[in-house]
Coordinates of C-alpha atoms in Angstrom, one line a residue:
Chain K
M299 CA 0.0 0.0 0.0
K300 CA 1.3 3.4 -1.0
R301 CA 0.3 6.6 0.6
I302 CA 0.5 10.2 -0.6
K303 CA -0.7 13.6 0.6
V304 CA -1.9 15.9 -2.1
L305 CA -2.4 19.6 -2.6
K306 CA -4.5 21.2 -5.3
S307 CA -2.9 23.0 -8.2
V308 CA -4.9 25.7 -10.0
L309 CA -2.6 26.1 -13.0
V310 CA -4.6 24.1 -15.5
S311 CA -8.3 23.6 -15.5
N312 CA -9.6 20.5 -13.8
K313 CA -11.3 19.3 -17.0
Q314 CA -8.2 19.6 -19.0
R315 CA -6.2 17.7 -16.4
A316 CA -8.9 15.0 -16.3
Q317 CA -8.6 14.6 -20.0
E318 CA -4.8 14.1 -19.7
N319 CA -5.4 11.5 -16.9
R320 CA -7.9 9.7 -19.1
Q321 CA -5.4 9.5 -22.0
Q322 CA -2.9 7.9 -19.6
F323 CA -5.4 5.4 -18.3
D324 CA -6.4 4.6 -21.9
R325 CA -2.8 3.9 -22.9
M326 CA -2.9 1.1 -20.2
N327 CA -6.4 0.0 -21.5
S328 CA -7.6 0.3 -17.9
L329 CA -11.3 0.5 -17.2
V330 CA -11.5 3.3 -14.7
I331 CA -14.6 3.8 -12.5
N332 CA -15.1 6.7 -10.2
I333 CA -17.3 5.5 -7.3
I334 CA -19.3 8.1 -5.5
A335 CA -21.8 7.7 -2.6
S336 CA -22.8 9.1 0.8
P337 CA -20.6 8.3 3.8
G338 CA -21.5 4.8 4.9
A339 CA -23.4 3.8 1.7
G340 CA -21.0 0.8 1.3
K341 CA -18.5 2.0 -1.2
T342 CA -15.7 -0.1 0.3
S343 CA -17.9 -3.1 0.8
V344 CA -19.0 -3.0 -2.8
I345 CA -15.4 -2.7 -3.9
E346 CA -14.5 -5.7 -1.8
R347 CA -17.1 -7.8 -3.6
I348 CA -15.9 -6.6 -7.0
V349 CA -12.3 -7.4 -6.0
E350 CA -13.3 -10.9 -4.8
Y351 CA -15.0 -11.6 -8.1
F352 CA -12.2 -10.4 -10.4
K353 CA -9.0 -10.8 -8.5
K354 CA -8.0 -14.1 -10.1
K355 CA -9.0 -13.0 -13.6
R356 CA -7.9 -9.4 -13.8
K357 CA -5.2 -7.0 -12.4
I358 CA -7.0 -4.5 -10.1
L359 CA -5.9 -1.3 -8.5
V360 CA -8.0 0.6 -6.0
I361 CA -7.4 4.3 -5.4
E362 CA -8.8 5.3 -2.0
G363 CA -9.9 8.9 -1.5
D364 CA -10.4 9.9 2.1
I365 CA -10.1 13.2 4.1
R366 CA -7.9 11.5 6.6
G367 CA -6.6 8.0 7.5
Q368 CA -6.2 4.7 5.8
I369 CA -9.1 2.6 7.3
D370 CA -10.5 1.5 4.0
S371 CA -7.1 1.0 2.3
K372 CA -6.1 -1.4 5.1
R373 CA -9.4 -3.3 4.7
L374 CA -8.8 -3.6 0.9
A375 CA -5.1 -4.4 1.2
K376 CA -6.1 -7.5 3.2
L377 CA -7.7 -8.9 0.0
G378 CA -4.3 -8.8 -1.7
V379 CA -5.3 -6.0 -4.0
D380 CA -3.0 -3.1 -4.8
V381 CA -4.2 0.1 -3.1
I382 CA -3.0 3.7 -3.3
Q383 CA -4.3 6.1 -0.7
I384 CA -5.1 9.8 -1.4
N385 CA -5.8 11.9 1.7
T386 CA -7.6 15.1 0.6
V387 CA -7.0 16.7 4.0
T388 CA -9.8 19.3 3.8
A389 CA -11.2 18.8 0.3
C390 CA -14.6 17.1 0.2
H391 CA -13.9 15.4 -3.2
L392 CA -11.1 14.1 -5.4
D393 CA -10.1 16.2 -8.4
A394 CA -8.1 15.6 -11.5
F395 CA -4.9 17.1 -10.0
M396 CA -4.9 14.8 -7.0
T397 CA -5.5 11.9 -9.3
A398 CA -2.6 13.1 -11.6
Q399 CA -0.3 12.8 -8.6
V400 CA -1.1 9.2 -8.3
L401 CA -0.3 8.3 -12.0
P402 CA 3.5 8.2 -11.6
K403 CA 3.0 5.6 -8.8
I404 CA 1.2 3.2 -11.1
D405 CA 3.9 0.8 -12.2
K406 CA 1.8 -2.0 -13.6
K407 CA -0.8 -2.4 -16.2
Y408 CA -4.1 -2.7 -14.5
N409 CA -7.3 -4.0 -16.2
L410 CA -9.6 -2.4 -13.7
I411 CA -9.0 0.8 -11.6
L412 CA -11.6 1.5 -9.0
I413 CA -11.4 4.9 -7.5
E414 CA -13.3 5.4 -4.2
N415 CA -14.1 9.1 -3.9
V416 CA -14.7 10.9 -0.6
G417 CA -18.2 10.1 0.9
N418 CA -20.3 13.0 -0.5
L419 CA -23.1 13.2 -3.0
V420 CA -22.4 16.8 -4.1
C421 CA -18.9 17.9 -5.1
P422 CA -17.4 14.6 -6.2
A423 CA -19.9 14.7 -9.1
E424 CA -18.6 18.1 -10.1
F425 CA -15.0 17.1 -10.7
E426 CA -13.9 14.7 -13.4
I427 CA -10.8 12.9 -12.5
G428 CA -10.1 11.0 -15.7
E429 CA -12.6 8.1 -15.2
D430 CA -14.4 6.2 -17.9
Y431 CA -17.5 6.7 -16.0
K432 CA -19.1 7.5 -12.6
L433 CA -20.8 4.8 -10.6
A434 CA -23.2 6.0 -7.9
I435 CA -24.1 3.8 -4.9
L436 CA -27.4 4.5 -3.2
S437 CA -28.0 2.5 0.0
T438 CA -31.6 1.7 1.0
P439 CA -31.5 3.3 4.5
E440 CA -30.8 6.7 2.8
G441 CA -34.2 6.8 1.3
D442 CA -35.6 6.7 -2.2
D443 CA -35.7 10.5 -2.6
K444 CA -31.9 11.0 -2.9
P445 CA -31.7 11.2 -6.7
M446 CA -34.1 14.2 -6.5
K447 CA -32.1 15.9 -3.8
Y448 CA -28.7 15.3 -5.3
P449 CA -29.5 15.4 -9.0
L450 CA -26.1 16.1 -10.6
L451 CA -24.6 12.8 -9.5
F452 CA -27.5 10.8 -10.7
H453 CA -27.7 12.7 -13.9
L454 CA -24.0 11.9 -14.6
A455 CA -23.7 8.3 -13.3
K456 CA -23.8 5.7 -16.0
V457 CA -24.3 3.0 -13.4
V458 CA -26.3 3.2 -10.1
V459 CA -25.9 0.4 -7.6
I460 CA -28.7 0.1 -5.0
N461 CA -26.9 -1.4 -2.0
K462 CA -28.0 -2.8 1.4
C463 CA -31.0 -4.5 -0.2
D464 CA -30.8 -6.9 2.7
L465 CA -32.2 -4.0 4.9
L466 CA -35.3 -3.5 2.7
P467 CA -37.7 -5.2 5.2
Y468 CA -36.6 -2.8 7.9
V469 CA -36.3 0.6 6.1
D470 CA -38.8 2.9 4.3
F471 CA -37.3 2.6 0.9
R472 CA -39.6 2.2 -2.1
K473 CA -37.4 0.4 -4.6
N474 CA -39.5 1.1 -7.7
Q475 CA -39.9 4.8 -6.7
A476 CA -36.1 4.9 -6.3
K477 CA -35.6 3.5 -9.8
K478 CA -38.1 6.0 -11.2
N479 CA -36.3 8.9 -9.4
I480 CA -32.9 7.7 -10.8
L481 CA -34.3 7.3 -14.4
R482 CA -35.9 10.7 -14.2
E483 CA -32.4 12.2 -13.8
N484 CA -30.8 9.9 -16.3
S485 CA -33.0 7.7 -18.5
K486 CA -30.0 5.6 -19.6
A487 CA -28.7 4.7 -16.1
R488 CA -27.9 1.0 -15.6
I489 CA -29.4 0.1 -12.2
F490 CA -28.3 -2.9 -10.2
E491 CA -29.7 -4.1 -6.8
V492 CA -27.2 -5.7 -4.5
S493 CA -26.3 -6.4 -0.9
A494 CA -22.6 -6.2 -0.2
K495 CA -23.3 -7.9 3.1
T496 CA -24.9 -11.1 1.7
G497 CA -23.3 -10.9 -1.8
D498 CA -26.8 -10.9 -3.5
G499 CA -26.9 -9.3 -6.9
F500 CA -23.1 -9.3 -7.5
G501 CA -23.3 -12.1 -10.1
K502 CA -25.4 -10.0 -12.4
F503 CA -23.5 -6.7 -11.6
C504 CA -20.1 -8.3 -12.1
S505 CA -21.1 -9.9 -15.4
F506 CA -22.0 -6.5 -16.6
L507 CA -18.6 -5.2 -15.5
E508 CA -16.9 -8.2 -17.2
K509 CA -18.5 -7.2 -20.5
E510 CA -17.2 -3.7 -20.0
L511 CA -13.7 -5.0 -19.2
N512 CA -13.8 -7.2 -22.3
A513 CA -14.8 -4.2 -24.5
K514 CA -12.1 -2.1 -23.1
E515 CA -9.4 -4.7 -23.6
K516 CA -10.5 -5.2 -27.2
K517 CA -9.8 -1.6 -27.9
G518 CA -6.2 -2.0 -26.8
Chain F
M66 CA -43.5 28.2 3.7
K67 CA -41.2 30.8 2.2
R68 CA -38.6 30.1 -0.5
I69 CA -35.5 32.0 -1.6
K70 CA -32.7 31.3 -3.9
V71 CA -29.3 32.5 -2.8
L72 CA -26.0 33.4 -4.3
K73 CA -22.7 33.7 -2.3
S74 CA -21.1 37.0 -1.6
V75 CA -17.4 37.2 -1.0
L76 CA -17.2 40.7 0.3
V77 CA -17.0 39.9 4.0
S78 CA -15.5 36.9 5.5
N79 CA -17.8 34.1 6.4
K80 CA -16.8 34.1 10.0
Q81 CA -17.5 37.8 10.4
R82 CA -20.9 37.4 8.7
A83 CA -21.7 34.4 11.0
Q84 CA -20.9 36.5 14.0
E85 CA -23.4 39.2 12.8
N86 CA -26.0 36.5 12.2
R87 CA -25.4 35.2 15.7
Q88 CA -25.9 38.7 17.2
Q89 CA -29.3 38.9 15.4
F90 CA -30.4 35.5 16.6
D91 CA -29.3 36.4 20.1
R92 CA -31.4 39.6 20.1
M93 CA -34.4 37.3 19.6
N94 CA -33.1 34.9 22.3
S95 CA -33.4 32.1 19.9
L96 CA -31.5 28.8 20.4
V97 CA -30.1 28.1 16.9
I98 CA -28.9 24.6 16.1
N99 CA -27.0 23.8 12.9
I100 CA -27.9 20.2 12.0
I101 CA -25.3 18.3 9.9
A102 CA -25.3 14.7 8.7
S103 CA -24.9 12.5 5.7
P104 CA -27.6 12.3 3.1
G105 CA -30.3 10.0 4.5
A106 CA -29.1 9.9 8.1
G107 CA -32.5 11.2 9.2
K108 CA -32.1 14.9 9.7
T109 CA -35.6 15.7 8.7
S110 CA -37.1 12.8 10.7
V111 CA -35.2 14.0 13.8
I112 CA -36.4 17.5 13.3
E113 CA -40.0 16.2 12.9
R114 CA -39.6 14.5 16.3
I115 CA -38.2 17.7 17.9
V116 CA -41.0 19.7 16.4
E117 CA -43.7 17.3 17.7
Y118 CA -42.2 17.5 21.2
F119 CA -41.9 21.3 21.4
K120 CA -44.6 22.7 19.1
K121 CA -47.2 23.4 21.8
K122 CA -44.6 24.8 24.2
R123 CA -42.3 26.9 22.0
K124 CA -42.2 28.9 18.8
I125 CA -40.1 27.0 16.3
L126 CA -38.6 27.9 12.9
V127 CA -37.0 25.4 10.6
I128 CA -34.6 26.6 7.9
E129 CA -34.1 23.9 5.2
G130 CA -30.9 23.8 3.2
D131 CA -31.1 21.8 0.0
I132 CA -29.3 21.9 -3.3
R133 CA -32.6 21.7 -5.1
G134 CA -36.3 21.3 -4.3
Q135 CA -38.6 21.5 -1.3
I136 CA -39.2 17.9 -0.4
D137 CA -38.3 18.3 3.3
S138 CA -39.9 21.7 3.7
K139 CA -43.2 20.3 2.5
R140 CA -42.9 17.4 5.0
L141 CA -42.2 19.8 7.8
A142 CA -44.8 22.4 6.8
K143 CA -47.4 19.6 7.3
L144 CA -46.6 19.6 11.0
G145 CA -47.7 23.3 11.2
V146 CA -44.2 24.6 11.8
D147 CA -42.8 27.7 10.0
V148 CA -40.3 26.7 7.4
I149 CA -37.9 28.7 5.2
Q150 CA -36.3 27.0 2.3
I151 CA -32.8 27.8 1.1
N152 CA -31.8 26.2 -2.2
T153 CA -28.0 26.3 -2.5
V154 CA -28.1 25.4 -6.2
T155 CA -24.6 24.0 -6.5
A156 CA -23.1 24.6 -3.1
C157 CA -22.6 21.5 -0.9
H158 CA -23.2 23.4 2.3
L159 CA -24.9 26.4 3.9
D160 CA -22.7 29.5 4.6
A161 CA -23.2 32.6 6.7
F162 CA -24.2 34.7 3.7
M163 CA -27.0 32.4 2.6
T164 CA -28.2 32.4 6.2
A165 CA -28.0 36.2 6.3
Q166 CA -30.4 36.4 3.4
V167 CA -33.0 34.6 5.5
L168 CA -32.8 36.9 8.4
P169 CA -35.1 39.7 7.0
K170 CA -37.8 37.0 6.4
I171 CA -37.9 36.2 10.1
D172 CA -40.8 38.2 11.3
K173 CA -41.5 36.5 14.6
K174 CA -39.6 35.8 17.7
Y175 CA -38.7 32.1 17.7
N176 CA -37.5 30.2 20.7
L177 CA -35.9 27.5 18.6
I178 CA -34.4 27.7 15.2
L179 CA -33.4 24.4 13.6
I180 CA -31.2 24.7 10.5
E181 CA -31.0 21.6 8.4
N182 CA -27.8 21.8 6.4
V183 CA -27.1 20.1 3.1
G184 CA -26.5 16.4 3.5
N185 CA -22.7 16.2 3.7
L186 CA -20.2 15.5 6.5
V187 CA -17.4 17.6 5.1
C188 CA -18.0 21.3 4.1
P189 CA -21.0 22.1 6.3
A190 CA -18.7 21.7 9.2
E191 CA -16.3 24.3 7.8
F192 CA -18.8 27.1 7.5
E193 CA -20.2 28.8 10.6
I194 CA -23.7 30.2 9.9
G195 CA -24.4 32.0 13.2
E196 CA -25.5 28.9 15.1
D197 CA -25.2 28.4 18.9
Y198 CA -23.8 25.0 18.1
K199 CA -23.6 22.2 15.6
L200 CA -25.5 19.0 16.1
A201 CA -24.2 16.0 14.2
I202 CA -26.4 13.0 13.3
L203 CA -24.8 9.7 12.8
S204 CA -27.1 6.9 11.6
T205 CA -26.3 3.3 12.4
P206 CA -26.2 1.9 8.8
E207 CA -23.4 4.4 8.1
G208 CA -21.0 2.5 10.4
D209 CA -19.2 3.3 13.5
D210 CA -16.0 4.6 11.8
K211 CA -17.4 7.8 10.5
P212 CA -16.1 10.1 13.2
M213 CA -12.6 9.0 12.3
K214 CA -13.1 9.6 8.6
Y215 CA -14.9 12.9 8.9
P216 CA -13.1 14.3 12.0
L217 CA -13.9 18.0 11.7
L218 CA -17.6 17.7 12.2
F219 CA -17.3 15.4 15.2
H220 CA -14.6 17.6 16.6
L221 CA -16.9 20.7 16.4
A222 CA -20.3 19.2 17.2
K223 CA -21.5 19.8 20.8
V224 CA -24.2 17.2 20.4
V225 CA -24.1 13.9 18.4
V226 CA -27.3 12.0 17.9
I227 CA -27.0 8.4 16.9
N228 CA -30.1 7.8 14.9
K229 CA -31.7 4.6 13.4
C230 CA -31.0 2.6 16.6
D231 CA -34.0 0.5 15.6
L232 CA -31.7 -1.0 12.9
L233 CA -29.0 -2.1 15.3
P234 CA -29.9 -5.8 15.1
Y235 CA -29.5 -5.7 11.3
V236 CA -26.3 -3.6 10.7
D237 CA -22.7 -3.9 11.6
F238 CA -22.5 -0.9 14.0
R239 CA -20.7 -1.2 17.3
K240 CA -22.4 1.4 19.4
N241 CA -19.7 1.5 22.1
Q242 CA -17.0 1.8 19.5
A243 CA -18.9 4.6 17.8
K244 CA -19.1 6.5 21.1
K245 CA -15.4 6.0 21.6
N246 CA -14.7 7.3 18.1
I247 CA -16.8 10.4 18.8
L248 CA -15.3 11.1 22.1
R249 CA -11.8 10.7 20.7
E250 CA -12.6 13.7 18.4
N251 CA -14.4 15.7 21.1
S252 CA -14.3 14.5 24.7
K253 CA -17.1 16.9 25.7
A254 CA -19.6 15.8 23.0
R255 CA -23.1 15.0 24.4
I256 CA -24.2 11.8 22.8
F257 CA -27.9 10.6 22.5
E258 CA -29.2 7.4 21.0
V259 CA -32.5 7.6 19.2
S260 CA -34.7 6.2 16.6
A261 CA -36.7 8.8 14.7
K262 CA -38.8 5.9 13.3
T263 CA -40.0 4.6 16.6
G264 CA -39.5 7.7 18.7
D265 CA -37.2 5.9 21.2
G266 CA -34.7 8.1 23.0
F267 CA -36.4 11.4 22.2
G268 CA -37.7 11.9 25.7
K269 CA -34.2 12.1 27.0
F270 CA -32.8 14.1 24.1
C271 CA -35.7 16.6 24.1
S272 CA -35.3 17.1 27.9
F273 CA -31.8 18.1 27.3
L274 CA -32.9 20.5 24.6
E275 CA -35.5 21.9 26.9
K276 CA -32.8 22.8 29.5
E277 CA -30.9 24.5 26.8
L278 CA -34.0 26.5 25.7
N279 CA -34.6 27.5 29.3
A280 CA -31.0 28.7 29.8
K281 CA -31.2 30.7 26.5
E282 CA -34.5 32.3 27.5
K283 CA -33.1 33.3 31.0
K284 CA -30.4 35.2 29.2
G285 CA -33.0 37.4 27.4

């Protein structure tokens, strides 16, 4: 596990820097997913399930964005996956410059790069970091109205994972209403229902990811 | 219910403007609480319980901070409480200038002003808005590690409400560990355990608030 502290540069626009990052990721034929969710929605647990599914088949890197600490990096490193920690210190989101500082530390060709953004539904959606696409996680205890309250993320996310479906009997979450609310922001969103706790739904979700990985590798 | 759209000014520092807001609130002897939590942690539901407890005894105003929409304002207005909506449009937090724009709309003397910040554990903690103190809500499905990952809020919050305790049998949340993590950031934090769904714990929590209201009113 590698760890860096980052400071923001303002010399080049974030969008431009994100584009440069994307070019570098593309040269490695890596599928890069920017994972965005509320604190505690289960980003790390979802990543753990994806890592378990793919770790024998593909080379995976996880980039962990946190204000402080390495709690999630340590969890993931236990699975034997490569992890790079970014501590944003005060920033409530990753940006393209922080991500750019990670690039020189990437010394292997990875098939899949999962970037766990800071837990926040607002600003992480506003900053591209060089990802192929954004994946939003919505956990059932948060309520089905979140896509309406935090519209930009759900507008931009190509994939939305509804997590903690094991808690559906105990929380006031109308699954169909949640899907309607997501699709109202983005009619093309791919929605998957999972429980990172039980593993339910990851077969279907990871098959989808596998197709995306295959498509990316063909391009190379 | 009144509704305003706000834009940020940068002419005076946020801290200075917050101080001016505080002076205005103090002239009304209002107890002003800045409520900060993740999206879906139950801010509105906790406010509903507080309103139900106090609405016959005290004059209450709720100021609702949301990126977009009036979903929560409409919920609260149904309880017969006065509500002012602030739509932050793109900002991930309330600041003192947005709050200052609300002040001229306050045409009554309120005993208790509850300000529901945008759902976010990071930036709302960084911007004073003129509150007496910050109240953080941590919901059990989010996990007990959140105070370590989002330290500033838990460092600054005088009161921490652990919500969704009705879900404790179904989630991996070590209550004692959560309390340790909170107290590590702020050894003076007052911690309450509640369920906004069942109402459990609100007797104790609202008795505490009542003492604070009494103290504030004595000052007047």
